[in-house]
């Protein structure tokens, strides 16, 4: 029978049902999986002499067995044996745990090698591996394993698979690219990943493996993007004159960056292709108005638009603002959240107007994706704070129209790594400049013992006419506790500021109208201070507010703190952010220090990435961050960038699928993206 890398692992000798189950649990199903289940580290097993070793260093030491091993057992599973070993005129004590069968192999006078950890003071080695013959590798891979399967068994199976299948390891990365970056052939690379002759060989192979992994990923991504661009979408032939009028009627002039992204978006709208664009801009950079311009463009071409926001408060704020902006232009804006249209008749009315096309712009929460929501002609979907929505929710909104254009907005600045990996299939527009009138927010960190200092600063600011947010701690356990905590903070603040100033309270459990009322009152300066839970985290725009005091700030992540801080500094006055926290560990301290040092969202995101790793930064579930086996997109960012460029260049060549040199690439795409059989 003909062999293929997709053969199940069961074709190998010694791969019985038990081991197969164990391998499957490690995501190893076929030969290719096994051959790319690379060691996660290598042990240098070359023999060292004692004076080369530092205390607690791991190495192989050679010597003569000088005493009969003494074995002790504890219970059924645990055991230990000791023996003395003569090494270069010294006597060391060797101890092995839980490998009793090794004791039987030892005889006094025999030469052995022990790989283990050397304790200088006690003259002792805690053994991990025992060599009784001279056949050991100097440099050996250590495999990820589990309780059910031992690393050595995996290694044996890999060896067998390599011997029988290595000729099928044909290259995916074209030769020109391999030569350019001095990468190994796939066969050599797989060999050296598993059986390197030296550390250098292992490093070289790893570099090639990382490149290949990123390159494959980028190929699929870019290929899909290209296919997506080729499928036709809606052409939104907007009225340029009307759009210009709308823009010049704004209360401010757009920043250069805003103008640039408006152009990019309008260009896409006008093309008969499907727009899938991410609008990225730091908190306060003015994304909403850009979305408003794009929506107005769609409206002038006779289309409807939907804007989805993650919280009711934010949806309401957007609806209010858009209604105000659009009122002089005769555009109907409606709000749809689960509590905004609480009466059944009211909701039925709204849905009828929407389906009839009489409402041009609907703003809402995920209530927009309910089954009974229909549009007459949905042309543009805007998703605000898009990282707060799951992939399915975003898709559900898109499906409300006939392939509408999509503009996703995020204030979570995306470091290069995440931009390339997670958003690779989207076009990205960046607002990299804040409106000119802004002053950098000043941030200070107070230990809890100095809370009074933070409060007296707050007092002074309020007396001078400032408005302030006080954010109560984030509490994971329950919303109830979080609410109680906010209420407690509210009581204290209200007492503190009475009778001169009023304090408001905003939390997630208020009804929609109540929240709206609180926000309106704060806007109208009825309250000097607004105590809030994290419901104010995203989007809230009250330019008068210039101070934010965040309690137990160490409970928040960096991205969250940056978002919270973004609630101030939205106008021309100097704004302040006061963090009150006693961080419990260095990681917490590093977060506070980062916040004090920089206002730059990109820098903060990069720091966050370094401190936490990409999986956690966006939330593993929503990030769509691929699970790379060898490459680390943060650590190996430069390789990732090169792989992206090369994949792009390759796919952009008009006849890329005709060139013999690209056969490996083509077969890879056929197998993975196109689900077609490989060419021979
Ligand atoms: P974000 O990007 O965080 O969503 P917003 O769109 O809420 O920011 O804008 C923040 C504030 O800046 C709003 O009050 C908005 O009216 C104002 N703004 C937006 N663009 C400009 C500009 N070009 N000049 C001055 N103010 C602006
Ligand atoms: Mg916003």
XYZ file of C-alpha atoms and ligand atoms in Angstrom:
708
model
C 0.000 0.000 0.000
C 1.178 3.476 -0.734
C 2.336 5.480 2.201
C 1.177 8.924 3.118
C 1.950 11.321 5.918
C -1.729 11.203 6.751
C -1.534 7.501 7.644
C -2.810 6.921 11.160
C -0.222 6.369 13.850
C -1.604 2.850 14.268
C 0.451 1.703 11.258
C 3.528 1.861 13.468
C 4.785 -1.157 15.357
C 4.114 -0.914 19.056
C 1.250 1.563 18.655
C -1.426 -0.486 20.372
C -4.890 0.762 21.409
C -3.749 2.111 24.776
C -0.915 4.109 23.310
C -3.107 5.330 20.465
C -5.594 6.762 22.926
C -2.770 8.406 24.821
C -1.349 9.867 21.599
C -4.733 11.107 20.460
C -5.049 12.960 23.729
C -1.804 14.710 22.853
C -3.360 15.649 19.470
C -1.216 13.145 17.645
C -3.345 11.224 15.182
C -1.361 10.679 12.034
C 2.263 10.336 11.034
C 2.610 14.012 10.227
C 1.313 14.977 13.677
C 3.844 12.657 15.212
C 6.730 13.930 13.129
C 5.883 17.509 14.027
C 5.425 16.760 17.726
C 8.857 18.188 18.297
C 10.766 17.972 21.575
C 10.051 20.964 23.776
C 13.571 21.043 25.089
C 16.889 19.290 24.751
C 19.085 17.932 27.474
C 22.786 18.250 27.039
C 23.828 14.749 27.987
C 27.482 15.136 27.156
C 29.710 14.035 30.009
C 31.050 16.824 32.215
C 33.705 16.753 34.910
C 32.779 17.843 38.423
C 34.808 21.035 38.466
C 32.941 22.275 35.376
C 29.652 22.159 37.225
C 27.895 24.758 39.287
C 25.716 23.835 42.220
C 22.348 22.356 41.123
C 23.426 22.182 37.487
C 22.190 19.259 35.402
C 24.698 17.170 33.513
C 25.913 13.674 32.844
C 28.668 12.487 35.183
C 30.620 9.341 34.595
C 31.991 7.111 37.351
C 32.305 3.638 38.856
C 29.593 2.032 40.965
C 31.148 1.782 44.438
C 28.352 0.302 46.529
C 25.407 -2.034 46.085
C 22.206 0.036 45.491
C 19.906 0.201 48.511
C 16.251 0.314 47.556
C 13.441 1.593 49.781
C 9.784 1.580 48.809
C 7.047 3.844 50.146
C 3.597 2.583 49.379
C 2.922 1.031 46.014
C 4.172 3.681 43.631
C 6.955 5.530 45.389
C 10.505 4.358 45.848
C 14.069 5.516 46.102
C 17.452 3.896 45.732
C 20.930 5.111 46.592
C 24.391 4.024 45.649
C 27.866 5.428 45.917
C 29.777 6.326 42.805
C 33.514 7.046 42.466
C 34.027 10.086 40.286
C 37.513 11.455 39.714
C 38.813 10.341 43.143
C 35.701 11.543 44.930
C 32.784 9.567 46.253
C 29.336 10.898 45.382
C 25.992 9.668 46.608
C 23.532 9.015 43.763
C 19.798 8.912 44.413
C 17.062 7.877 41.975
C 13.400 8.302 42.748
C 10.633 6.062 41.466
C 12.692 4.110 38.954
C 13.348 0.939 40.996
C 13.988 -1.209 37.905
C 17.236 0.678 37.305
C 18.726 -0.585 40.562
C 18.843 -4.150 39.248
C 21.098 -3.131 36.366
C 23.925 -1.944 38.581
C 26.930 -3.925 39.780
C 29.876 -2.813 41.881
C 32.857 -1.893 39.718
C 30.789 -1.141 36.649
C 31.265 2.109 34.720
C 28.055 4.145 34.490
C 26.882 7.563 33.446
C 24.288 9.396 35.475
C 22.398 12.383 34.138
C 21.049 14.438 37.007
C 21.257 17.441 39.249
C 24.495 17.959 41.123
C 24.473 19.249 44.708
C 27.958 20.519 45.516
C 27.625 20.816 49.281
C 26.189 17.390 49.849
C 28.266 15.789 47.106
C 25.105 14.224 45.845
C 23.425 13.661 42.478
C 19.710 13.319 42.035
C 19.609 11.043 39.028
C 17.220 11.376 36.111
C 18.774 9.087 33.541
C 21.171 6.189 33.800
C 23.535 5.058 31.047
C 25.185 1.730 31.377
C 26.701 1.572 27.908
C 28.433 4.118 25.742
C 25.553 4.463 23.328
C 23.876 7.591 24.626
C 23.235 10.703 22.547
C 25.039 13.784 23.694
C 22.087 15.961 22.987
C 18.639 14.530 23.399
C 15.159 15.884 22.856
C 12.619 15.717 25.640
C 9.055 15.095 24.508
C 5.798 16.303 25.857
C 4.216 13.247 27.386
C 1.428 12.307 29.727
C 0.658 9.856 32.491
C -0.415 7.315 29.900
C 2.585 7.501 27.616
C 6.240 7.955 28.469
C 8.541 10.326 26.595
C 10.751 7.424 25.596
C 7.871 5.606 23.955
C 7.112 8.718 21.950
C 10.720 8.956 20.944
C 10.738 5.328 19.752
C 7.613 5.902 17.676
C 9.054 9.107 16.208
C 12.232 7.260 15.260
C 10.237 4.550 13.542
C 8.017 7.052 11.746
C 11.011 9.053 10.586
C 12.783 5.955 9.251
C 9.775 4.835 7.273
C 8.366 8.151 6.101
C 11.170 10.706 5.828
C 11.167 10.614 2.046
C 7.630 11.941 2.032
C 8.677 15.071 3.900
C 8.621 17.286 0.842
C 9.143 21.005 1.119
C 6.396 23.533 1.548
C 8.618 26.605 1.726
C 9.939 27.207 -1.818
C 13.644 26.829 -2.340
C 14.304 30.476 -3.178
C 12.911 31.501 0.187
C 14.821 28.774 1.981
C 18.057 29.897 0.375
C 17.369 33.546 1.115
C 16.930 32.934 4.838
C 19.249 29.940 5.134
C 16.503 27.540 6.134
C 16.820 23.776 6.059
C 14.912 21.440 3.797
C 11.896 19.955 5.498
C 13.461 16.521 5.723
C 16.628 17.828 7.323
C 14.661 20.089 9.612
C 12.433 17.317 10.933
C 15.471 15.111 11.415
C 17.386 17.722 13.348
C 14.423 18.719 15.453
C 14.221 15.165 16.735
C 17.789 13.927 16.526
C 20.144 16.908 16.577
C 23.830 16.175 16.661
C 24.508 19.321 18.645
C 22.889 22.351 20.132
C 23.689 24.334 16.981
C 21.945 21.750 14.832
C 18.886 21.894 17.077
C 18.826 25.698 16.982
C 19.095 25.796 13.220
C 16.326 23.276 12.804
C 14.130 25.171 15.214
C 14.571 28.375 13.265
C 13.476 26.582 10.107
C 10.558 24.947 11.876
C 9.334 28.253 13.275
C 9.536 29.859 9.869
C 7.662 26.987 8.252
C 4.942 27.065 10.863
C 4.369 30.817 10.513
C 4.647 30.614 6.734
C 1.980 27.913 6.508
C -0.312 29.896 8.743
C 0.191 33.071 6.739
C -0.351 31.230 3.468
C -3.786 30.043 4.555
C -4.697 33.426 5.964
C -3.575 35.448 2.952
C -5.082 32.978 0.554
C -8.476 33.307 2.224
C -8.167 37.058 2.254
C -7.422 37.050 -1.458
C -10.388 34.793 -2.151
C -12.582 37.022 -0.048
C -11.485 40.077 -1.995
C -12.307 38.358 -5.255
C -15.862 37.570 -4.237
C -18.090 40.448 -5.103
C -19.727 42.536 -2.419
C -22.054 45.484 -2.417
C -21.051 48.655 -4.164
C -22.105 51.600 -2.050
C -22.269 54.526 -4.458
C -22.465 57.298 -1.910
C -23.103 60.967 -2.562
C -19.758 62.677 -2.197
C -21.185 66.206 -2.067
C -23.580 65.317 0.727
C -20.787 63.609 2.609
C -18.572 66.681 2.399
C -21.400 68.811 3.753
C -21.871 66.439 6.637
C -18.169 66.528 7.494
C -17.946 70.299 7.365
C -20.959 70.572 9.663
C -19.091 68.767 12.448
C -18.186 70.780 15.529
C -14.488 70.165 14.967
C -12.055 69.566 12.163
C -11.045 65.952 11.625
C -7.497 65.057 12.515
C -5.203 64.061 9.671
C -5.412 60.473 10.830
C -9.207 60.566 10.855
C -9.241 61.983 7.326
C -6.924 59.227 6.181
C -9.076 56.418 7.585
C -12.273 58.029 6.283
C -10.701 57.901 2.816
C -9.696 54.272 3.212
C -13.170 53.301 4.324
C -14.955 55.299 1.633
C -12.743 53.752 -0.999
C -13.764 50.285 0.191
C -17.429 51.191 0.367
C -17.393 52.327 -3.209
C -15.744 49.164 -4.517
C -17.991 46.268 -5.438
C -16.016 44.075 -3.055
C -16.716 43.032 0.440
C -15.146 45.349 3.031
C -13.760 43.710 6.129
C -11.925 46.484 7.880
C -10.657 46.930 11.402
C -10.511 50.506 12.633
C -7.998 50.756 15.368
C -7.361 53.834 17.442
C -6.419 54.515 20.997
C -9.065 55.522 23.527
C -10.309 58.996 22.753
C -8.861 59.109 19.254
C -12.319 59.755 17.777
C -13.488 56.540 16.168
C -17.192 57.217 16.634
C -17.276 60.167 14.285
C -15.443 58.139 11.646
C -18.111 55.449 11.947
C -20.781 58.143 11.697
C -19.282 59.427 8.457
C -19.126 55.920 6.997
C -22.747 55.298 7.988
C -23.870 58.564 6.513
C -22.140 57.638 3.263
C -24.069 54.358 3.175
C -27.310 56.165 3.942
C -26.836 58.586 1.036
C -26.581 55.542 -1.228
C -29.884 54.199 0.072
C -28.553 51.610 2.505
C -29.277 50.919 6.141
C -26.612 50.635 8.824
C -26.367 48.814 12.121
C -24.026 49.738 14.934
C -23.521 47.174 17.648
C -21.956 48.112 21.004
C -21.095 45.815 23.924
C -23.040 47.572 26.701
C -26.408 49.269 26.966
C -24.867 52.449 28.308
C -22.578 52.684 25.333
C -25.348 51.867 22.856
C -27.466 54.627 24.385
C -24.626 57.108 24.252
C -24.017 56.313 20.593
C -27.709 56.522 19.729
C -27.988 59.919 21.443
C -24.923 61.276 19.761
C -25.827 59.986 16.308
C -29.401 61.234 16.600
C -28.022 64.677 17.390
C -25.498 64.576 14.547
C -27.995 63.319 12.000
C -31.023 65.356 12.975
C -30.236 68.200 10.508
C -29.735 65.640 7.738
C -33.047 63.856 8.048
C -31.633 60.491 9.009
C -33.684 58.284 11.322
C -31.716 56.753 14.175
C -33.231 54.132 16.486
C -32.007 52.384 19.607
C -32.541 48.676 20.116
C -31.429 47.054 23.355
C -33.247 44.515 25.466
C -34.544 47.206 27.790
C -34.822 50.216 25.497
C -37.947 48.823 23.897
C -39.447 47.072 26.872
C -43.028 47.230 25.651
C -43.947 44.595 23.110
C -45.917 46.971 20.924
C -43.098 49.481 20.933
C -40.631 46.835 19.839
C -42.967 45.507 17.144
C -43.284 49.035 15.772
C -39.535 49.527 15.694
C -38.915 46.215 13.966
C -41.588 47.017 11.387
C -39.969 50.374 10.566
C -36.602 48.686 10.345
C -37.840 45.977 7.985
C -39.567 48.618 5.877
C -36.344 50.604 5.590
C -37.778 53.658 7.372
C -35.090 53.537 10.017
C -31.752 54.138 8.371
C -29.470 53.620 11.329
C -30.093 51.281 14.205
C -27.843 51.271 17.233
C -27.986 48.481 19.758
C -26.426 45.778 21.822
C -26.421 42.105 20.884
C -30.213 42.529 20.875
C -29.593 43.421 17.222
C -28.792 39.845 16.337
C -32.055 38.382 17.602
C -34.000 36.362 15.070
C -36.870 38.838 14.692
C -34.641 41.704 13.557
C -34.819 42.223 9.779
C -33.533 44.920 7.495
C -34.722 46.076 4.123
C -31.261 46.689 2.792
C -28.425 46.487 5.273
C -25.306 47.871 3.630
C -22.907 48.545 6.479
C -22.332 46.896 9.819
C -20.290 48.714 12.460
C -19.082 46.825 15.490
C -17.805 49.010 18.295
C -15.276 47.589 20.746
C -15.275 44.531 18.569
C -12.961 42.519 20.825
C -15.822 42.388 23.317
C -17.877 40.285 20.952
C -17.398 36.672 20.041
C -16.750 35.626 16.482
C -20.251 34.163 16.221
C -21.960 37.352 17.345
C -20.096 39.401 14.777
C -21.010 36.920 12.095
C -24.671 36.861 13.133
C -24.959 40.594 12.584
C -23.332 40.339 9.180
C -25.858 37.710 8.188
C -28.662 40.223 8.690
C -27.806 41.638 5.302
C -26.738 40.423 1.921
C -23.009 40.438 2.545
C -22.840 43.979 3.992
C -19.553 45.794 4.441
C -18.077 45.469 7.899
C -16.278 48.091 9.932
C -15.021 46.741 13.243
C -13.641 49.198 15.766
C -11.340 48.577 18.659
C -9.497 50.707 21.146
C -7.481 47.758 22.305
C -4.301 48.651 20.541
C -3.062 45.643 18.753
C 0.620 44.980 18.892
C 2.132 43.832 15.616
C 2.075 40.226 16.737
C -1.638 40.100 17.265
C -2.360 42.234 14.255
C -0.534 39.798 12.012
C -1.841 36.626 13.532
C -5.324 37.376 14.721
C -6.490 40.017 12.314
C -4.548 38.881 9.310
C -7.692 38.407 7.261
C -8.874 41.979 7.845
C -7.624 45.235 6.414
C -6.531 47.546 9.163
C -6.974 51.310 9.374
C -5.195 53.050 12.196
C -5.942 56.392 13.847
C -2.520 57.105 15.237
C -3.081 60.599 16.528
C -5.292 62.210 19.140
C -7.272 65.405 18.488
C -4.960 68.372 18.898
C -6.608 69.897 21.911
C -5.636 67.025 24.204
C -3.131 67.193 27.050
C -1.494 63.957 28.220
C -3.266 62.535 31.264
C -1.152 62.647 34.422
C -1.211 59.381 36.322
C -0.198 58.768 39.932
C -0.116 55.604 41.978
C -0.962 55.773 45.696
C -0.476 52.905 48.143
C -3.670 52.325 50.126
C -2.113 53.914 53.196
C -2.054 57.176 51.237
C -5.657 57.052 50.094
C -6.249 60.316 51.998
C -3.742 62.051 49.742
C -5.544 60.855 46.648
C -8.821 62.010 48.187
C -7.545 65.447 49.055
C -6.328 65.851 45.492
C -9.780 64.829 44.328
C -11.362 67.351 46.734
C -9.250 70.133 45.440
C -10.046 69.326 41.813
C -13.754 69.102 42.513
C -13.654 72.439 44.325
C -12.065 73.930 41.229
C -15.000 72.675 39.187
C -13.782 69.345 37.859
C -15.992 66.283 37.512
C -14.641 62.903 38.521
C -15.219 59.191 38.163
C -14.514 56.965 41.133
C -14.243 53.369 40.001
C -14.835 50.732 42.639
C -12.863 47.534 42.674
C -13.350 44.748 40.229
C -14.611 41.732 42.107
C -14.493 38.408 40.398
C -16.582 36.332 42.777
C -19.982 37.805 42.070
C -21.816 40.783 40.692
C -23.631 41.024 43.996
C -20.431 41.612 45.952
C -19.258 44.035 43.302
C -22.485 45.971 43.608
C -22.335 46.028 47.418
C -18.801 47.257 47.192
C -19.789 50.049 44.806
C -22.682 51.013 47.086
C -20.325 51.188 50.040
C -17.903 53.396 48.123
C -20.870 55.523 47.075
C -21.991 56.008 50.713
C -18.505 57.043 51.737
C -18.093 59.439 48.826
C -21.544 60.937 49.308
C -20.762 61.543 52.988
C -17.340 62.906 52.149
C -18.633 65.462 49.649
C -21.857 66.415 51.443
C -23.305 68.962 51.500
C -21.368 70.908 48.867
C -21.355 68.372 46.040
C -23.625 65.624 44.802
C -22.426 62.104 44.111
C -24.034 59.669 41.646
C -23.899 55.884 41.406
C -23.794 53.856 38.221
C -23.740 50.072 38.055
C -24.773 47.270 35.758
C -27.888 46.313 37.646
C -29.733 49.566 37.043
C -32.510 49.527 34.476
C -31.750 51.048 31.127
C -33.706 54.236 31.815
C -32.073 54.612 35.211
C -28.607 54.298 33.731
C -29.492 56.794 31.078
C -30.779 59.199 33.726
C -27.596 58.905 35.784
C -25.453 59.542 32.714
C -27.581 62.511 31.652
C -27.372 63.968 35.146
C -23.627 63.550 35.243
C -23.330 65.169 31.844
C -25.526 68.041 33.032
C -23.146 68.472 35.983
C -25.736 67.554 38.577
C -23.111 65.279 40.112
C -19.537 66.301 40.728
C -18.515 62.724 41.312
C -19.804 59.533 39.733
C -19.072 56.281 41.542
C -19.168 53.433 39.063
C -18.346 49.804 38.560
C -16.545 48.705 35.415
C -19.697 49.456 33.406
C -17.911 52.685 32.542
C -14.955 50.779 31.204
C -15.572 51.202 27.519
C -16.627 54.018 25.310
C -18.263 56.413 27.777
C -17.617 59.933 26.569
C -18.058 62.799 29.007
C -15.478 65.428 28.074
C -16.126 67.469 31.243
C -14.846 64.683 33.467
C -11.182 65.230 34.136
C -10.321 63.029 37.124
C -10.632 59.287 37.505
C -9.831 57.577 40.779
C -9.519 53.811 40.492
C -9.729 51.838 43.719
C -7.869 48.537 44.087
C -6.391 49.231 40.697
C -4.210 46.139 40.904
C -7.277 43.991 40.327
C -7.574 45.276 36.794
C -5.542 44.209 33.811
C -3.429 46.721 31.938
C -5.755 46.972 28.968
C -8.683 47.567 31.298
C -6.829 50.240 33.242
C -5.928 51.990 30.039
C -9.557 51.861 28.892
C -10.750 53.180 32.243
C -8.223 55.971 32.190
C -9.483 56.818 28.703
C -12.734 58.031 30.301
C -10.888 61.261 31.072
C -8.601 63.366 28.943
C -11.323 63.741 26.303
C -11.365 67.504 26.305
C -8.923 70.365 26.434
C -8.402 70.494 30.226
C -5.610 68.753 32.058
C -6.840 65.352 33.264
C -5.654 63.092 36.064
C -5.767 59.399 36.805
C -5.271 58.285 40.401
C -4.549 54.632 41.019
C -4.973 53.337 44.550
C -3.458 49.911 45.026
C -1.228 47.667 47.079
C -0.190 45.184 44.408
C 0.533 41.780 45.856
C 3.260 40.742 43.457
C 5.826 42.082 41.034
C 3.481 41.656 38.118
C 0.968 43.964 39.810
C 3.665 46.506 40.555
C 4.877 46.382 36.969
C 1.338 47.160 35.804
C 1.038 50.210 38.052
C 4.427 51.468 36.961
C 3.585 51.017 33.309
C 0.429 53.063 33.782
C 2.335 55.865 35.488
C 5.025 55.900 32.834
C 3.035 55.945 29.633
C -0.218 57.038 28.045
C 0.548 55.237 24.834
C -1.865 52.398 24.203
C 0.545 50.587 21.929
C 3.264 50.603 24.514
C 0.815 49.379 27.120
C -0.429 46.599 24.880
C 3.117 45.524 24.157
C 3.908 45.505 27.860
C 0.749 43.537 28.523
C 1.794 41.023 25.941
C 5.208 40.651 27.520
C 3.776 40.293 30.995
C 0.968 37.911 30.151
C 1.483 36.350 26.757
C -0.826 36.625 23.757
C -3.348 33.979 24.790
C -4.516 35.976 27.753
C -4.295 39.446 26.339
C -7.401 39.229 24.229
C -8.901 36.290 26.052
C -7.941 33.005 24.439
C -11.460 32.233 23.292
C -12.066 35.435 21.406
C -8.602 36.264 20.289
C -8.635 33.654 17.566
C -4.958 33.432 18.340
C -3.682 30.310 16.637
C -2.046 27.660 18.693
C 1.461 27.496 17.340
C 3.509 24.423 18.142
C 7.048 25.734 17.757
C 6.914 29.451 17.162
C 6.118 32.038 19.773
C 4.603 35.043 17.983
C 5.890 37.430 20.630
C 9.380 36.094 20.959
C 9.761 35.335 17.249
C 7.994 38.422 15.933
C 10.663 39.142 13.328
C 10.316 35.668 11.829
C 6.556 36.108 11.834
C 6.854 39.379 9.938
C 9.156 37.883 7.342
C 6.893 34.879 6.905
C 3.953 37.218 6.392
C 5.747 39.264 3.758
C 6.992 36.237 1.884
C 3.589 34.560 1.885
C 2.000 37.769 0.634
C 4.537 38.298 -2.125
C 4.217 34.718 -3.236
C 0.420 34.748 -3.430
C 0.317 38.123 -5.160
C 2.208 36.872 -8.186
C -0.564 36.423 -10.777
C 0.629 33.009 -11.921
C 1.719 31.687 -8.558
C -0.283 28.507 -9.034
C 1.433 27.752 -12.328
C 4.995 27.791 -11.095
C 6.641 24.434 -10.421
C 8.621 25.948 -7.531
C 5.348 26.599 -5.705
C 4.150 23.015 -5.879
C 4.657 22.527 -2.134
C 2.695 25.675 -1.353
C -0.064 24.692 -3.720
C -0.387 21.225 -2.307
C -0.449 22.618 1.165
C -3.294 25.002 0.257
C -5.204 22.278 -1.573
C -4.985 20.020 1.434
C -5.852 22.596 4.090
C -7.894 25.491 2.727
C -9.398 24.030 -0.429
C -9.922 20.470 0.804
C -8.728 19.114 -2.513
C -6.385 16.200 -3.116
C -2.717 17.050 -3.549
C -1.128 17.131 -6.993
C 1.618 14.606 -7.455
P -13.029 56.680 20.859
O -12.081 56.570 19.720
O -12.402 56.339 22.161
O -14.305 55.913 20.618
P -14.713 58.986 20.643
O -15.128 58.700 19.266
O -15.679 58.705 21.745
O -13.365 58.219 20.978
O -14.188 60.472 20.717
C -13.686 61.050 21.882
C -14.061 62.520 21.986
O -13.293 63.271 21.075
C -15.509 62.795 21.666
O -15.992 63.728 22.580
C -15.453 63.364 20.265
O -16.524 64.226 20.026
C -14.143 64.088 20.280
N -13.496 64.212 18.970
C -13.461 63.283 17.988
N -12.749 63.731 16.936
C -12.299 64.954 17.261
C -11.503 65.946 16.580
N -11.030 65.736 15.358
N -11.245 67.102 17.232
C -11.718 67.308 18.466
N -12.484 66.438 19.157
C -12.771 65.279 18.570
Mg -15.494 54.506 21.307
